[in-house]
Amino acid sequence: MTSRPSSPAHDHKPRPWIDLLVSIVIPSVILMKFSGEDRLGSVNALILGLAFPLAWGLFELIRYRKKNFIALLGLISVMLTGGIGLLELNARWLAIKEAAVPAIIGIAVLVSTRTKYPLVRTLLYNPSVLDVDKIQQTLRERGNENEFERRLLNATYMFAGTFAFSSVMNYVLARWIVNSPSGTEAFNEELGRMTLVSYPMIAIPSMVMMMLIFYYLWRTIRRLTDHTLEEVMAPHLLEKEKKKSEKRESDGHR
Protein backbone atom coordinates (compact mmCIF):
# COMPACT_ATOMS: atom_id res chain seq x y z
CA MET A 1 0.00 0.00 0.00
CA THR A 2 1.57 3.29 -1.07
CA SER A 3 1.61 6.22 1.29
CA ARG A 4 -0.47 9.18 0.32
CA PRO A 5 1.67 12.15 -0.67
CA SER A 6 1.37 15.00 1.72
CA SER A 7 0.01 18.32 0.50
CA PRO A 8 2.26 21.36 0.08
CA ALA A 9 0.42 23.08 2.93
CA HIS A 10 1.13 20.14 5.26
CA ASP A 11 4.82 20.09 4.28
CA HIS A 12 5.25 23.81 4.78
CA LYS A 13 7.66 24.74 7.56
CA PRO A 14 8.14 28.24 9.00
CA ARG A 15 11.19 29.99 7.60
CA PRO A 16 11.59 33.07 9.81
CA TRP A 17 15.05 34.03 8.54
CA ILE A 18 13.92 33.96 4.90
CA ASP A 19 10.76 35.89 5.83
CA LEU A 20 12.89 38.48 7.61
CA LEU A 21 15.34 38.77 4.72
CA VAL A 22 12.74 39.02 1.93
CA SER A 23 10.11 41.08 3.73
CA ILE A 24 12.26 43.50 5.74
CA VAL A 25 16.02 43.51 5.09
CA ILE A 26 16.11 43.49 1.26
CA PRO A 27 13.28 46.06 0.80
CA SER A 28 14.85 48.33 3.44
CA VAL A 29 18.28 48.22 1.78
CA ILE A 30 16.80 48.95 -1.66
CA LEU A 31 14.71 51.87 -0.38
CA MET A 32 17.52 53.41 1.67
CA LYS A 33 20.47 52.86 -0.71
CA PHE A 34 19.07 52.78 -4.25
CA SER A 35 16.48 55.57 -4.33
CA GLY A 36 18.88 58.24 -5.60
CA GLU A 37 18.49 59.57 -9.13
CA ASP A 38 22.00 58.30 -9.91
CA ARG A 39 20.83 54.76 -9.13
CA LEU A 40 17.28 53.39 -9.53
CA GLY A 41 15.38 56.55 -8.81
CA SER A 42 12.63 56.97 -6.20
CA VAL A 43 9.82 55.36 -8.23
CA ASN A 44 11.79 52.33 -9.47
CA ALA A 45 13.33 51.74 -6.04
CA LEU A 46 9.89 51.85 -4.42
CA ILE A 47 8.46 49.39 -6.94
CA LEU A 48 11.42 47.01 -6.63
CA GLY A 49 11.59 47.26 -2.84
CA LEU A 50 7.90 46.44 -2.40
CA ALA A 51 8.02 43.74 -5.08
CA PHE A 52 9.97 41.43 -2.77
CA PRO A 53 7.42 41.14 0.10
CA LEU A 54 4.55 41.21 -2.41
CA ALA A 55 5.99 38.37 -4.52
CA TRP A 56 6.93 36.36 -1.42
CA GLY A 57 3.46 36.77 0.08
CA LEU A 58 1.80 35.68 -3.18
CA PHE A 59 4.14 32.71 -3.42
CA GLU A 60 3.24 31.61 0.13
CA LEU A 61 -0.47 32.00 -0.57
CA ILE A 62 -0.41 30.10 -3.87
CA ARG A 63 2.28 27.47 -3.26
CA TYR A 64 1.26 26.46 0.25
CA ARG A 65 -2.39 27.50 0.04
CA LYS A 66 -2.07 29.68 3.12
CA LYS A 67 -5.21 31.54 2.18
CA ASN A 68 -6.12 33.33 5.36
CA PHE A 69 -7.44 36.71 6.37
CA ILE A 70 -4.20 37.95 7.95
CA ALA A 71 -1.99 36.95 5.01
CA LEU A 72 -4.32 38.63 2.52
CA LEU A 73 -4.42 41.77 4.64
CA GLY A 74 -0.63 41.81 4.66
CA LEU A 75 -0.55 41.76 0.85
CA ILE A 76 -3.12 44.53 0.68
CA SER A 77 -0.97 46.53 3.10
CA VAL A 78 2.07 46.26 0.81
CA MET A 79 0.03 47.34 -2.21
CA LEU A 80 -1.40 50.32 -0.30
CA THR A 81 2.12 51.40 0.69
CA GLY A 82 3.13 51.29 -2.97
CA GLY A 83 0.01 53.23 -3.95
CA ILE A 84 0.71 55.98 -1.41
CA GLY A 85 4.25 56.38 -2.75
CA LEU A 86 3.43 56.17 -6.45
CA LEU A 87 0.41 58.49 -6.22
CA GLU A 88 2.46 60.88 -4.05
CA LEU A 89 -0.20 61.12 -1.36
CA ASN A 90 0.40 62.91 1.92
CA ALA A 91 2.79 60.90 4.12
CA ARG A 92 0.18 61.05 6.90
CA TRP A 93 -1.81 58.42 4.95
CA LEU A 94 1.08 56.03 5.47
CA ALA A 95 0.77 56.40 9.25
CA ILE A 96 -2.99 55.84 9.02
CA LYS A 97 -2.48 52.75 6.87
CA GLU A 98 0.21 51.37 9.20
CA ALA A 99 -2.16 51.75 12.16
CA ALA A 100 -5.23 50.50 10.31
CA VAL A 101 -3.91 47.06 9.32
CA PRO A 102 -3.27 45.67 12.85
CA ALA A 103 -6.35 47.54 14.11
CA ILE A 104 -8.54 45.69 11.58
CA ILE A 105 -7.02 42.35 12.65
CA GLY A 106 -7.60 43.18 16.32
CA ILE A 107 -11.23 44.10 15.64
CA ALA A 108 -11.65 40.86 13.66
CA VAL A 109 -10.30 38.91 16.65
CA LEU A 110 -12.89 40.53 18.93
CA VAL A 111 -15.75 40.12 16.43
CA SER A 112 -14.82 36.45 15.96
CA THR A 113 -15.68 35.78 19.62
CA ARG A 114 -19.34 36.20 18.59
CA THR A 115 -19.04 33.52 15.90
CA LYS A 116 -18.55 29.75 15.93
CA TYR A 117 -14.91 30.15 14.91
CA PRO A 118 -12.99 32.50 17.24
CA LEU A 119 -9.62 33.40 15.72
CA VAL A 120 -7.78 32.51 18.92
CA ARG A 121 -8.90 28.89 18.42
CA THR A 122 -7.66 28.96 14.83
CA LEU A 123 -4.27 30.42 15.68
CA LEU A 124 -3.43 29.10 19.16
CA TYR A 125 -5.86 26.40 20.26
CA ASN A 126 -6.03 24.19 17.19
CA PRO A 127 -5.42 20.52 16.27
CA SER A 128 -2.17 21.28 14.46
CA VAL A 129 -0.57 22.25 17.78
CA LEU A 130 -2.60 20.57 20.53
CA ASP A 131 -4.64 17.39 20.89
CA VAL A 132 -7.86 19.37 21.16
CA ASP A 133 -10.15 16.32 21.31
CA LYS A 134 -8.26 14.87 24.27
CA ILE A 135 -8.27 18.19 26.10
CA GLN A 136 -12.00 18.72 25.55
CA GLN A 137 -12.79 15.18 26.71
CA THR A 138 -10.86 15.68 29.95
CA LEU A 139 -12.47 19.08 30.53
CA ARG A 140 -15.90 17.52 30.02
CA GLU A 141 -15.15 14.68 32.44
CA ARG A 142 -13.98 17.13 35.10
CA GLY A 143 -16.77 19.64 34.55
CA ASN A 144 -14.28 22.39 33.67
CA GLU A 145 -15.53 23.31 30.20
CA ASN A 146 -17.13 26.61 31.27
CA GLU A 147 -14.03 27.67 33.21
CA PHE A 148 -11.85 26.88 30.21
CA GLU A 149 -14.11 28.88 27.87
CA ARG A 150 -13.86 31.89 30.20
CA ARG A 151 -10.08 31.68 30.19
CA LEU A 152 -10.03 31.19 26.43
CA LEU A 153 -12.05 34.39 26.13
CA ASN A 154 -9.46 36.16 28.31
CA ALA A 155 -6.75 34.89 25.94
CA THR A 156 -8.75 36.31 23.04
CA TYR A 157 -8.84 39.76 24.66
CA MET A 158 -5.08 39.54 25.29
CA PHE A 159 -4.58 38.49 21.68
CA ALA A 160 -6.57 41.49 20.43
CA GLY A 161 -4.48 43.65 22.77
CA THR A 162 -1.27 42.70 20.94
CA PHE A 163 -2.75 44.11 17.73
CA ALA A 164 -3.86 47.26 19.56
CA PHE A 165 -0.24 47.67 20.70
CA SER A 166 0.99 47.18 17.12
CA SER A 167 -1.55 49.67 15.77
CA VAL A 168 -0.51 52.45 18.16
CA MET A 169 3.22 51.77 17.74
CA ASN A 170 2.93 51.61 13.94
CA TYR A 171 1.26 55.01 13.88
CA VAL A 172 3.79 56.59 16.25
CA LEU A 173 6.73 55.10 14.33
CA ALA A 174 5.41 56.22 10.93
CA ARG A 175 4.72 59.76 12.14
CA TRP A 176 8.13 59.92 13.83
CA ILE A 177 10.26 58.61 10.93
CA VAL A 178 8.40 59.32 7.67
CA ASN A 179 7.98 63.07 7.21
CA SER A 180 9.18 63.73 3.65
CA PRO A 181 6.76 64.10 0.70
CA SER A 182 5.86 60.75 -0.84
CA GLY A 183 7.38 59.95 -4.20
CA THR A 184 10.75 61.44 -3.24
CA GLU A 185 14.11 59.85 -2.50
CA ALA A 186 13.89 61.02 1.11
CA PHE A 187 10.46 59.38 1.50
CA ASN A 188 11.83 56.04 0.27
CA GLU A 189 14.81 56.24 2.64
CA GLU A 190 12.54 57.01 5.58
CA LEU A 191 10.16 54.20 4.57
CA GLY A 192 13.10 51.77 4.47
CA ARG A 193 14.31 52.98 7.87
CA MET A 194 10.82 52.59 9.34
CA THR A 195 10.54 49.04 7.97
CA LEU A 196 13.89 48.14 9.50
CA VAL A 197 13.17 49.74 12.89
CA SER A 198 9.67 48.26 13.13
CA TYR A 199 11.05 44.75 13.61
CA PRO A 200 12.87 45.27 16.94
CA MET A 201 10.40 47.91 18.18
CA ILE A 202 7.10 46.25 17.22
CA ALA A 203 7.43 42.74 15.78
CA ILE A 204 9.64 41.28 18.53
CA PRO A 205 7.57 42.68 21.45
CA SER A 206 4.41 41.41 19.72
CA MET A 207 5.94 37.92 19.36
CA VAL A 208 6.88 37.95 23.07
CA MET A 209 3.28 38.86 23.92
CA MET A 210 2.03 36.00 21.74
CA MET A 211 4.34 33.57 23.54
CA LEU A 212 3.04 34.79 26.91
CA ILE A 213 -0.56 34.29 25.74
CA PHE A 214 0.24 30.74 24.61
CA TYR A 215 1.91 30.12 27.99
CA TYR A 216 -1.23 31.42 29.74
CA LEU A 217 -3.34 29.07 27.62
CA TRP A 218 -1.04 26.15 28.34
CA ARG A 219 -1.07 26.85 32.12
CA THR A 220 -4.86 26.92 31.97
CA ILE A 221 -4.96 23.53 30.23
CA ARG A 222 -2.46 22.14 32.73
CA ARG A 223 -4.44 23.36 35.76
CA LEU A 224 -7.85 22.22 34.49
CA THR A 225 -6.80 18.82 33.06
CA ASP A 226 -3.59 17.84 34.94
CA HIS A 227 -2.10 16.78 31.59
CA THR A 228 1.57 17.44 30.85
CA LEU A 229 2.58 19.22 27.66
CA GLU A 230 3.69 15.91 26.10
CA GLU A 231 0.28 14.41 26.83
CA VAL A 232 -1.64 17.13 24.97
CA MET A 233 0.67 17.81 22.06
CA ALA A 234 -0.85 17.14 18.64
CA PRO A 235 -0.15 13.47 17.69
CA HIS A 236 1.85 14.37 14.57
CA LEU A 237 4.10 16.71 16.60
CA LEU A 238 4.59 14.04 19.24
CA GLU A 239 5.53 11.53 16.56
CA LYS A 240 7.97 14.00 15.04
CA GLU A 241 9.62 14.62 18.42
CA LYS A 242 9.85 10.88 18.99
CA LYS A 243 11.61 10.37 15.66
CA LYS A 244 14.04 13.19 16.43
CA SER A 245 14.82 11.65 19.81
CA GLU A 246 15.38 8.21 18.26
CA LYS A 247 17.65 9.74 15.62
CA ARG A 248 19.73 11.52 18.26
CA GLU A 249 20.09 8.29 20.24
CA SER A 250 21.05 6.40 17.06
CA ASP A 251 23.66 9.03 16.16
CA GLY A 252 25.03 8.90 19.71
CA HIS A 253 25.67 5.16 19.48
CA ARG A 254 27.65 5.42 16.25
Short mmCIF file of C-alpha atoms in Angstrom, two decimals, residues 13 15 25 58 105 118 120 153 156 159 171-173 176 221 229 247 249 253:
data_model
loop_
_atom_site.label_atom_id
_atom_site.label_comp_id
_atom_site.label_asym_id
_atom_site.label_seq_id
_atom_site.Cartn_x
_atom_site.Cartn_y
_atom_site.Cartn_z
CA LYS A 13 7.66 24.74 7.56
CA ARG A 15 11.19 29.99 7.60
CA VAL A 25 16.02 43.51 5.09
CA LEU A 58 1.80 35.68 -3.18
CA ILE A 105 -7.02 42.35 12.65
CA PRO A 118 -12.99 32.50 17.24
CA VAL A 120 -7.78 32.51 18.92
CA LEU A 153 -12.05 34.39 26.13
CA THR A 156 -8.75 36.31 23.04
CA PHE A 159 -4.58 38.49 21.68
CA TYR A 171 1.26 55.01 13.88
CA VAL A 172 3.79 56.59 16.25
CA LEU A 173 6.73 55.10 14.33
CA TRP A 176 8.13 59.92 13.83
CA ILE A 221 -4.96 23.53 30.23
CA LEU A 229 2.58 19.22 27.66
CA LYS A 247 17.65 9.74 15.62
CA GLU A 249 20.09 8.29 20.24
CA HIS A 253 25.67 5.16 19.48
#
